[in-house]
Coordinates of C-alpha atoms in Angstrom, one line a residue:
M934 CA 85.8 3.3 -26.0
A935 CA 83.5 1.7 -29.1
L936 CA 80.5 0.6 -28.4
T937 CA 80.0 -2.9 -29.3
L938 CA 77.6 -5.0 -28.3
I939 CA 79.4 -8.0 -26.9
S940 CA 78.5 -10.9 -25.0
V941 CA 80.9 -11.6 -22.4
K942 CA 81.7 -15.1 -20.6
M943 CA 81.8 -15.2 -16.9
N944 CA 86.0 -15.9 -16.0
N945 CA 86.3 -18.8 -13.8
Y946 CA 89.3 -18.6 -11.5
I947 CA 88.6 -21.8 -9.6
V948 CA 91.5 -24.5 -10.3
K949 CA 90.8 -28.1 -9.2
N950 CA 93.7 -29.9 -7.4
K951 CA 94.8 -33.1 -9.8
S952 CA 95.6 -34.8 -6.4
I953 CA 95.7 -34.2 -3.3
K954 CA 98.1 -35.3 0.1
K955 CA 97.2 -37.6 2.6
T956 CA 98.3 -34.4 5.2
E957 CA 96.1 -32.3 3.3
I958 CA 93.0 -34.6 4.4
V959 CA 93.9 -34.9 7.7
V960 CA 94.4 -30.6 8.1
K961 CA 91.0 -30.4 6.1
N962 CA 88.8 -33.2 7.7
S963 CA 87.3 -34.1 4.3
F964 CA 87.1 -36.4 2.2
S965 CA 85.2 -34.2 -0.6
A966 CA 87.2 -32.6 -3.6
F967 CA 85.5 -29.4 -3.4
S968 CA 87.0 -28.7 0.5
F969 CA 90.4 -28.7 -2.1
R970 CA 89.2 -26.3 -4.5
K971 CA 92.0 -23.1 -4.8
I972 CA 91.8 -19.9 -6.0
L973 CA 93.9 -18.8 -9.8
C974 CA 95.7 -15.6 -9.2
P975 CA 98.8 -15.5 -10.5
N976 CA 98.8 -12.1 -9.3
P977 CA 101.3 -11.3 -6.1
N978 CA 100.0 -8.1 -5.6
T979 CA 96.9 -9.0 -3.1
R980 CA 95.9 -7.3 0.1
T981 CA 92.8 -9.1 2.0
L982 CA 89.5 -7.1 2.7
K983 CA 90.1 -7.3 6.1
S984 CA 93.1 -4.9 5.4
L985 CA 91.1 -2.4 3.4
I986 CA 87.9 -1.8 5.8
E987 CA 87.8 0.7 8.6
S988 CA 86.7 -1.7 10.9
S989 CA 85.0 -5.2 11.8
V990 CA 81.9 -6.2 9.5
K991 CA 78.7 -5.3 11.2
G992 CA 74.8 -6.5 10.7
F993 CA 72.0 -6.7 12.8
E994 CA 69.0 -8.4 12.9
P995 CA 66.1 -6.0 14.2
G996 CA 63.1 -8.4 15.1
S997 CA 59.9 -9.6 13.5
N998 CA 58.0 -8.0 15.9
S999 CA 59.1 -4.6 14.5
Y1000 CA 57.8 -4.6 11.4
I1001 CA 55.0 -2.3 10.9
K1002 CA 54.8 0.8 9.2
F1003 CA 56.3 3.9 10.9
T1004 CA 57.9 7.0 9.7
D1005 CA 60.7 7.0 7.2
N1006 CA 61.9 3.7 9.4
F1007 CA 62.5 1.8 5.8
F1008 CA 64.7 -1.5 6.3
V1009 CA 66.5 -2.8 3.7
R1010 CA 67.0 -6.9 3.1
I1011 CA 68.6 -9.2 1.3
G1012 CA 65.9 -9.4 -1.6
E1013 CA 66.3 -6.0 -2.7
L1014 CA 69.9 -6.9 -3.3
S1015 CA 70.6 -7.3 -7.3
D1016 CA 72.5 -9.7 -8.7
R1017 CA 73.0 -7.8 -11.6
E1018 CA 73.2 -4.6 -11.2
Y1019 CA 75.2 -2.1 -8.9
T1020 CA 72.9 -0.6 -7.1
F1021 CA 69.6 -0.5 -5.1
N1022 CA 67.1 1.5 -3.6
I1023 CA 63.8 2.2 -1.6
N1024 CA 61.3 0.5 -3.4
E1025 CA 57.7 0.5 -2.9
S1026 CA 58.0 -3.1 -1.4
T1027 CA 61.2 -2.0 0.9
L1028 CA 59.2 -2.6 4.9
K1029 CA 59.2 0.0 7.4
I1030 CA 60.1 -0.7 10.7
I1031 CA 60.4 0.5 14.9
P1032 CA 64.3 0.0 15.6
P1033 CA 65.0 -1.4 18.3
E1034 CA 66.0 1.4 21.2
K1035 CA 70.0 0.1 21.3
Q1036 CA 69.9 -0.5 17.4
K1037 CA 72.4 2.5 15.7
N1038 CA 73.2 1.0 12.7
I1039 CA 71.7 1.9 9.5
I1040 CA 73.5 2.4 5.7
K1041 CA 73.3 5.4 4.0
K1042 CA 74.3 6.6 0.4
N1043 CA 76.8 5.0 -1.4
D1044 CA 77.8 2.3 1.7
I1045 CA 78.8 -1.0 0.1
C1046 CA 76.9 -4.2 1.5
Y1047 CA 77.4 -7.7 1.3
Q1048 CA 75.1 -10.0 1.4
T1049 CA 75.7 -13.2 3.7
A1050 CA 72.9 -15.5 3.3
S1051 CA 70.7 -17.0 -0.1
N1052 CA 73.1 -15.5 -2.8
V1053 CA 76.0 -15.1 -0.8
G1054 CA 79.0 -13.0 -1.9
N1055 CA 76.9 -10.5 -4.1
V1056 CA 77.8 -7.1 -3.0
C1057 CA 75.7 -3.7 -4.2
I1058 CA 75.7 -0.1 -3.5
F1059 CA 73.1 2.0 -1.3
R1060 CA 71.3 4.5 -3.1
G1061 CA 69.2 5.8 -1.0
E1062 CA 69.3 8.3 2.0
K1063 CA 69.3 5.7 5.1
A1064 CA 67.8 3.2 6.1
Y1065 CA 68.5 -0.3 9.0
Y1066 CA 69.4 -3.4 7.6
N1067 CA 69.0 -7.2 8.5
S1068 CA 71.8 -9.4 10.0
H1069 CA 72.4 -10.7 6.4
I1070 CA 73.8 -7.6 5.3
R1071 CA 76.8 -6.8 5.7
K1072 CA 78.1 -2.8 6.0
L1073 CA 81.7 -2.6 4.2
E1074 CA 83.5 0.5 5.5
L1075 CA 86.1 1.0 3.2
K1076 CA 89.5 3.1 4.1
E1077 CA 89.6 4.4 0.3
K1078 CA 89.5 2.5 -3.4
K1079 CA 85.9 2.4 -3.1
E1080 CA 84.8 1.7 -6.5
Y1081 CA 88.0 -0.4 -7.0
I1082 CA 87.6 -2.9 -4.4
F1083 CA 83.4 -3.1 -5.4
S1084 CA 84.2 -4.4 -8.7
F1085 CA 86.1 -7.0 -7.5
L1086 CA 84.3 -8.2 -5.4
K1087 CA 80.7 -7.6 -7.4
S1088 CA 82.7 -10.0 -10.0
N1089 CA 83.4 -13.6 -10.8
F1090 CA 86.5 -13.4 -8.9
G1091 CA 84.8 -12.4 -5.3
K1092 CA 82.0 -15.4 -5.9
N1093 CA 84.5 -17.4 -6.8
Q1094 CA 86.2 -16.8 -3.3
V1095 CA 83.2 -17.7 -1.9
E1096 CA 82.7 -20.6 -3.2
V1097 CA 86.2 -22.2 -2.2
G1098 CA 86.2 -20.6 1.0
G1099 CA 83.1 -22.5 2.0
S1100 CA 79.6 -23.8 0.8
I1101 CA 77.5 -21.9 2.6
K1102 CA 73.3 -22.9 1.8
G1103 CA 72.6 -21.9 5.5
V1104 CA 70.7 -18.4 6.6
D1105 CA 72.7 -18.4 9.7
N1106 CA 76.1 -19.8 9.4
F1107 CA 77.6 -17.1 7.8
N1108 CA 81.6 -17.5 8.8
K1109 CA 82.9 -13.4 9.3
D1110 CA 86.7 -14.6 8.3
L1111 CA 85.6 -15.9 5.2
L1112 CA 84.5 -12.6 3.9
L1113 CA 87.6 -10.6 5.8
N1114 CA 89.8 -13.2 3.8
V1115 CA 89.0 -12.5 0.2
I1116 CA 91.7 -11.3 -1.7
I1117 CA 92.0 -7.9 -3.9
P1118 CA 94.4 -7.9 -6.4
F1119 CA 96.1 -4.2 -7.5
P1120 CA 97.9 -3.7 -10.8
T1121 CA 101.4 -4.3 -11.0
S1122 CA 104.0 -2.6 -14.5
K1123 CA 103.2 -5.5 -15.9
N1124 CA 99.2 -4.3 -16.7
H1125 CA 100.6 -1.0 -17.4
K1126 CA 103.6 1.6 -16.8
N1127 CA 101.8 3.6 -14.4
P1128 CA 99.8 0.8 -12.6
R1129 CA 97.6 3.6 -10.6
L1130 CA 96.2 4.6 -13.5
I1131 CA 94.2 1.3 -13.9
E1132 CA 93.4 1.2 -10.7
E1133 CA 91.3 4.7 -11.8
Y1134 CA 90.1 3.6 -14.9
V1135 CA 88.6 0.6 -13.3
S1136 CA 86.9 2.9 -10.7
L1137 CA 85.8 5.8 -13.0
L1138 CA 84.1 2.7 -15.6
T1139 CA 82.6 1.4 -12.5
L1140 CA 81.2 5.0 -11.9
N1141 CA 79.8 5.4 -15.5
I1142 CA 77.9 2.1 -14.7
I1143 CA 76.3 3.6 -11.4
D1144 CA 74.8 6.3 -12.8
K1145 CA 74.0 5.1 -16.2
E1146 CA 71.5 3.1 -13.8
E1147 CA 70.0 6.1 -11.4
Q1148 CA 69.6 7.4 -15.2
I1149 CA 67.5 4.9 -15.9
A1150 CA 65.7 4.7 -12.6
K1151 CA 65.0 8.6 -13.0
K1152 CA 64.0 8.5 -16.8
S1153 CA 61.6 5.7 -16.3
K1154 CA 59.9 7.5 -13.3
L1155 CA 59.9 10.5 -15.5
I1156 CA 57.8 8.8 -18.6
D1157 CA 55.4 7.8 -16.0
E1158 CA 54.5 10.6 -14.5
M1159 CA 54.4 12.2 -18.1
F1160 CA 51.7 10.1 -18.7
I1161 CA 50.0 10.7 -15.3
A1162 CA 50.3 14.1 -16.1
E1163 CA 49.0 14.2 -19.8
L1164 CA 46.0 12.1 -19.2
S1165 CA 44.8 14.5 -16.4
K1166 CA 44.7 17.6 -18.1
V1167 CA 41.3 16.3 -19.6
K1168 CA 38.0 17.3 -17.3
K1169 CA 37.5 14.3 -15.8
S1170 CA 33.9 12.7 -16.5
S1171 CA 31.1 12.4 -14.4
T1172 CA 30.8 8.9 -14.2
I1173 CA 31.1 7.4 -10.7
Y1174 CA 33.1 4.4 -9.7
K1175 CA 30.0 1.6 -8.8
L1176 CA 30.8 -2.0 -7.5
P1177 CA 29.9 -4.0 -11.0
T1178 CA 26.5 -5.8 -11.3
I1179 CA 25.5 -8.9 -11.7
S1180 CA 24.5 -8.0 -15.5
I1181 CA 28.4 -6.9 -15.9
L1182 CA 30.2 -9.6 -14.4
K1183 CA 28.4 -12.3 -16.8
S1184 CA 29.1 -9.8 -20.1
G1185 CA 32.8 -9.7 -18.8
N1186 CA 33.2 -13.3 -17.8
R1187 CA 35.6 -12.8 -15.0
L1188 CA 34.9 -12.7 -11.4
D1189 CA 38.7 -11.2 -10.6
T1190 CA 38.2 -8.2 -8.3
M1191 CA 41.2 -5.6 -9.8
I1192 CA 39.8 -5.3 -13.3
Y1193 CA 36.3 -3.8 -11.2
S1194 CA 38.5 -1.9 -8.8
K1195 CA 38.6 1.8 -8.3
K1196 CA 41.6 2.3 -9.4
Y1197 CA 41.6 0.4 -12.8
F1198 CA 37.8 2.2 -13.2
E1199 CA 39.8 5.5 -13.0
Y1200 CA 42.6 4.7 -15.1
D1201 CA 40.3 2.8 -17.4
T1202 CA 37.9 6.4 -17.4
L1203 CA 41.1 8.7 -17.7
I1204 CA 42.1 7.2 -21.0
K1205 CA 38.7 6.7 -22.6
S1206 CA 37.3 9.9 -21.5
Y1207 CA 41.4 11.8 -23.3
Q1208 CA 40.7 14.3 -25.7
N1209 CA 43.0 12.8 -28.3
G1210 CA 41.2 9.4 -28.1
F1211 CA 42.3 5.9 -27.6
Y1212 CA 42.6 2.5 -29.5
F1213 CA 42.6 -1.3 -28.9
L1214 CA 45.3 -3.7 -29.4
N1215 CA 44.0 -6.0 -32.3
N1216 CA 44.5 -10.0 -31.6
T1217 CA 46.3 -10.2 -35.0
E1218 CA 49.1 -8.0 -34.1
V1219 CA 50.2 -9.7 -30.7
S1220 CA 51.5 -12.9 -30.6
P1221 CA 53.2 -15.3 -27.4
G1222 CA 56.6 -16.2 -28.0
K1223 CA 57.6 -20.2 -28.5
T1224 CA 60.4 -22.0 -27.1
P1225 CA 62.0 -24.4 -30.4
K1226 CA 61.6 -27.5 -30.0
D1227 CA 65.2 -27.4 -30.9
Y1228 CA 66.6 -25.3 -29.0
Y1229 CA 70.0 -25.0 -27.0
Y1230 CA 70.6 -23.0 -24.2
S1231 CA 73.8 -21.2 -23.4
A1232 CA 74.6 -18.3 -20.7
I1233 CA 77.4 -16.8 -23.2
K1234 CA 76.6 -16.7 -27.3
K1235 CA 79.3 -19.7 -28.2
S1236 CA 79.1 -18.9 -32.0
D1237 CA 76.8 -16.6 -34.6
K1238 CA 74.7 -20.3 -34.4
F1239 CA 73.0 -19.0 -31.3
Y1240 CA 70.4 -16.3 -30.9
E1241 CA 69.9 -14.0 -27.7
W1242 CA 67.5 -15.7 -25.6
V1243 CA 64.8 -13.6 -23.9
T1244 CA 62.6 -14.5 -21.3
P1245 CA 61.1 -12.8 -17.7
K1246 CA 63.7 -12.9 -16.1
N1247 CA 66.0 -11.4 -18.2
V1248 CA 63.3 -8.2 -18.3
N1249 CA 63.7 -6.0 -15.3
G1250 CA 61.3 -2.6 -15.9
R1251 CA 61.9 -1.0 -19.2
K1252 CA 65.8 -2.8 -19.3
L1253 CA 67.1 -6.1 -19.9
D1254 CA 69.0 -6.9 -16.8
Y1255 CA 71.5 -9.9 -18.6
K1256 CA 71.7 -12.2 -21.9
T1257 CA 71.3 -15.3 -22.2
F1258 CA 71.3 -17.2 -25.8
V1259 CA 69.5 -20.3 -27.8
Y1260 CA 70.3 -22.4 -30.3
T1261 CA 68.0 -22.9 -32.8
K1262 CA 67.3 -23.8 -36.6
S1263 CA 63.5 -22.4 -36.1
E1264 CA 62.0 -19.2 -37.2
T1265 CA 61.5 -16.3 -34.6
K1266 CA 58.4 -14.3 -34.5
I1267 CA 60.3 -11.4 -33.1
S1268 CA 61.9 -8.8 -35.8
K1269 CA 63.3 -4.9 -35.7
N1270 CA 61.1 -2.8 -34.4
S1271 CA 59.1 -5.6 -32.2
I1272 CA 58.1 -5.1 -28.7
V1273 CA 58.4 -7.9 -25.9
L1274 CA 56.4 -8.2 -23.0
N1275 CA 56.5 -10.4 -19.9
G1276 CA 53.3 -12.1 -20.4
I1277 CA 53.4 -14.3 -16.9
R1278 CA 53.4 -12.9 -12.9
Y1279 CA 55.4 -9.5 -13.2
V1280 CA 53.3 -8.4 -16.4
G1281 CA 54.1 -4.6 -18.1
N1282 CA 58.0 -5.3 -17.9
G1283 CA 59.2 -5.3 -21.1
I1284 CA 61.7 -4.4 -24.1
Y1285 CA 61.9 -2.4 -27.6
V1286 CA 63.7 -4.3 -30.0
D1287 CA 65.9 -2.2 -32.0
S1288 CA 68.8 -5.2 -33.8
N1289 CA 68.6 -6.9 -36.9
D1290 CA 69.8 -9.5 -35.0
K1291 CA 67.8 -13.2 -35.0
I1292 CA 66.3 -12.6 -31.1
F1293 CA 64.1 -15.5 -29.4
S1294 CA 61.5 -15.3 -26.8
N1295 CA 60.2 -17.8 -24.9
Q1296 CA 56.0 -18.7 -24.7
N1297 CA 55.6 -16.5 -21.3
T1298 CA 56.2 -13.5 -23.2
L1299 CA 53.9 -11.2 -25.8
I1300 CA 55.1 -10.3 -29.1
I1301 CA 53.6 -7.2 -30.3
N1302 CA 54.0 -5.7 -33.8
K1303 CA 51.9 -3.2 -33.9
F1304 CA 53.3 0.4 -36.3
K1305 CA 55.6 0.5 -38.5
N1306 CA 56.6 3.3 -37.7
K1307 CA 59.5 2.9 -35.1
E1308 CA 57.9 6.6 -33.2
E1309 CA 54.5 4.7 -32.9
Q1310 CA 55.7 1.9 -31.6
I1311 CA 58.2 3.0 -29.0
F1312 CA 55.1 5.3 -27.9
L1313 CA 53.1 1.9 -27.7
Y1314 CA 55.8 0.5 -25.6
T1315 CA 56.0 3.0 -22.7
F1316 CA 52.6 3.1 -22.7
L1317 CA 52.4 -0.3 -22.1
T1318 CA 55.8 -1.0 -19.5
S1319 CA 53.9 2.8 -18.2
E1320 CA 52.6 3.0 -14.6
I1321 CA 49.1 2.8 -16.0
G1322 CA 49.7 0.6 -19.0
K1323 CA 51.3 -2.1 -16.3
Y1324 CA 48.3 -2.2 -13.9
M1325 CA 46.1 -2.9 -16.1
Q1326 CA 48.0 -5.3 -17.0
M1327 CA 48.0 -7.0 -14.4
A1328 CA 44.6 -6.6 -13.4
Q1329 CA 43.8 -8.1 -17.1
R1330 CA 45.8 -11.5 -16.2
N1331 CA 44.1 -14.8 -15.3
F1332 CA 44.8 -16.0 -12.3
G1333 CA 45.4 -19.5 -11.5
I1334 CA 48.8 -21.3 -9.9
V1335 CA 50.4 -18.8 -12.3
P1336 CA 49.0 -15.4 -13.6
I1337 CA 48.6 -15.1 -17.1
L1338 CA 48.2 -12.2 -19.3
Y1339 CA 46.5 -13.9 -22.6
V1340 CA 46.9 -12.4 -26.2
E1341 CA 42.5 -11.2 -25.6
N1342 CA 43.6 -9.3 -22.2
L1343 CA 46.0 -7.6 -23.1
C1344 CA 43.7 -6.4 -26.3
K1345 CA 40.5 -5.2 -23.3
I1346 CA 43.4 -2.2 -22.6
P1347 CA 42.9 0.8 -24.0
I1348 CA 45.7 3.0 -25.0
P1349 CA 46.0 6.7 -25.7
Q1350 CA 46.4 9.0 -28.7
F1351 CA 48.1 11.9 -27.7
E1352 CA 49.2 14.8 -29.7
K1353 CA 52.8 14.4 -31.3
D1354 CA 54.3 16.6 -29.4
I1355 CA 54.4 14.9 -25.8
K1356 CA 54.4 11.9 -27.9
K1357 CA 58.0 13.0 -29.3
E1358 CA 58.8 14.5 -25.5
I1359 CA 58.3 11.0 -23.7
I1360 CA 59.5 8.5 -26.7
Q1361 CA 63.0 10.2 -26.3
V1362 CA 63.3 10.0 -22.5
Y1363 CA 63.1 6.4 -23.6
F1364 CA 65.3 6.2 -26.7
N1365 CA 67.6 9.2 -27.7
P1366 CA 70.9 8.0 -29.4
I1367 CA 73.5 10.6 -28.8
N1368 CA 77.0 10.2 -29.7
R1369 CA 80.6 10.2 -27.7
N1370 CA 82.7 12.4 -26.8
N1371 CA 86.3 10.9 -28.3
T1372 CA 88.0 13.5 -27.1
A1373 CA 87.7 12.9 -23.1
G1374 CA 90.1 11.4 -21.8
I1375 CA 90.5 9.9 -18.4
D1376 CA 90.5 13.1 -16.0
N1377 CA 87.4 14.6 -18.2
Y1378 CA 85.6 11.3 -19.3
L1379 CA 83.5 11.3 -15.2
N1380 CA 81.9 14.4 -16.0
S1381 CA 81.7 13.9 -19.7
E1382 CA 80.0 10.7 -19.3
K1383 CA 77.3 12.4 -16.4
E1384 CA 76.2 14.8 -18.6
R1385 CA 75.8 12.3 -22.2
N1386 CA 73.9 10.0 -19.9
S1387 CA 71.8 12.8 -18.5
M1388 CA 70.4 13.4 -22.4
I1389 CA 70.5 9.8 -23.9
G1390 CA 67.3 7.3 -23.7
I1391 CA 66.9 4.8 -21.4
H1392 CA 67.8 2.2 -24.2
Q1393 CA 71.2 3.3 -25.2
L1394 CA 72.1 3.2 -21.5
N1395 CA 70.7 -0.3 -20.9
E1396 CA 73.0 -1.1 -24.0
E1397 CA 76.1 0.7 -22.8
I1398 CA 76.2 -1.1 -19.1
F1399 CA 76.4 -4.2 -21.2
V1400 CA 79.4 -2.9 -22.9
L1401 CA 81.1 -1.4 -19.5
R1402 CA 80.6 -4.7 -17.8
G1403 CA 82.2 -6.7 -20.7
E1404 CA 85.0 -4.0 -20.7
L1405 CA 85.3 -4.2 -16.8
D1406 CA 85.6 -8.1 -16.7
K1407 CA 88.2 -8.2 -19.6
I1408 CA 90.2 -5.6 -17.3
I1409 CA 89.9 -7.8 -13.9
N1410 CA 90.3 -10.4 -15.7
K1411 CA 94.2 -8.8 -16.9
I1412 CA 94.4 -7.4 -13.7
I1413 CA 94.3 -11.1 -11.9
K1414 CA 96.6 -12.7 -14.5
E1415 CA 99.2 -9.4 -14.7
E1416 CA 98.6 -9.0 -19.1
P1417 CA 99.0 -5.4 -20.2
I1418 CA 96.0 -3.5 -20.2
E1419 CA 95.6 -0.2 -22.8
I1420 CA 92.9 2.4 -21.7
S1421 CA 90.3 3.2 -24.1
L1422 CA 88.4 5.6 -23.4

């Protein structure tokens, strides 16, 4: 598969009627145009979700009185399911509970979870070991073709069916039949002479995306551990943590508690006592992004005059979750080798730019152009997005209605100067391009991809997920419309 980064327009499969019969109004008992929309699906080879699941869809609500810390009983809520990612896992904000005595429903690794409140129709695969889940999640127990069915539910085709089936804006009014009657199209001979190969093709691409997401999480955690391990090698300073004196508060001109916390003190001490030294960013090397006055926003790249647009909403950890674009005639501060960090709320997330394309970011970001040397710049990026760097940025924010990290705040954070060898190791975890094996066929595609995924960097994994999503969207669209599909691995 050629790795060309593309912008994919999300297909819309909702058809609006031009005319409505009186009898239809009587049946629907509605004058709203939304009640008479239909789903476009020329492919007649479809099955309902009800015919594809093992048993009735279940879910439960443990009860708010049980939200207390307790050994290993994780409780998953809809906020932990991502609209953009295919998978989700236990994280630091996941609650723990004492489950009700008669409640035994749990989700396990690889279970498909369907969201029935807020972002209704969103679906994700659970990658943790086990967890309880609330009543706004339905576990789908599929008989077969698990990844194939999941890809359609995750697509706009699945979401559009929820929109047409009923506008569900409330929390507790989900209709189970809406989910059970969702249709899943299957390939026909018009798509390919061997339709089953297309099913397998879709499943393989989906599994590859899932593996790439897991590798990003695994490698990101590894980078955090490498920073902690290296900084902890040095002999700890004899300086003992003390609460700040009035003179220290005056000199810092800050009353924020986080920058005077024991944790911040320990991180700051580790870096400043590091054997190879440290440095600070200069104000001239950091500048906030800016929303152009003449900008025109778009969710897709409509032409070559639309440029990539980065905001804190796009960025998740060390990766870009989704792409948005702007039309503008303005110039940008971002160039190849720039770092773009979130400057509000959850700071410490960011991207490294390895593209000559023109990219813009809004005023809620900070753009760093410190080093011309690529390796030095990537190392700086990995530190600022590390567990340590993120915490120190969180502490340095100015608190208000919206917590903000100003340029001068970021420049107060010490940055360690690691030896060349350890720098190289960290950099390779984030940035390590490796050519694909073009001889892989459908039988060995996934094993070949998993092996390569384990070696390439987070940056490359993130880029390739966009490519695979685009390919999947095109294939799904062709299955629905019964158009020829060429298998290209």
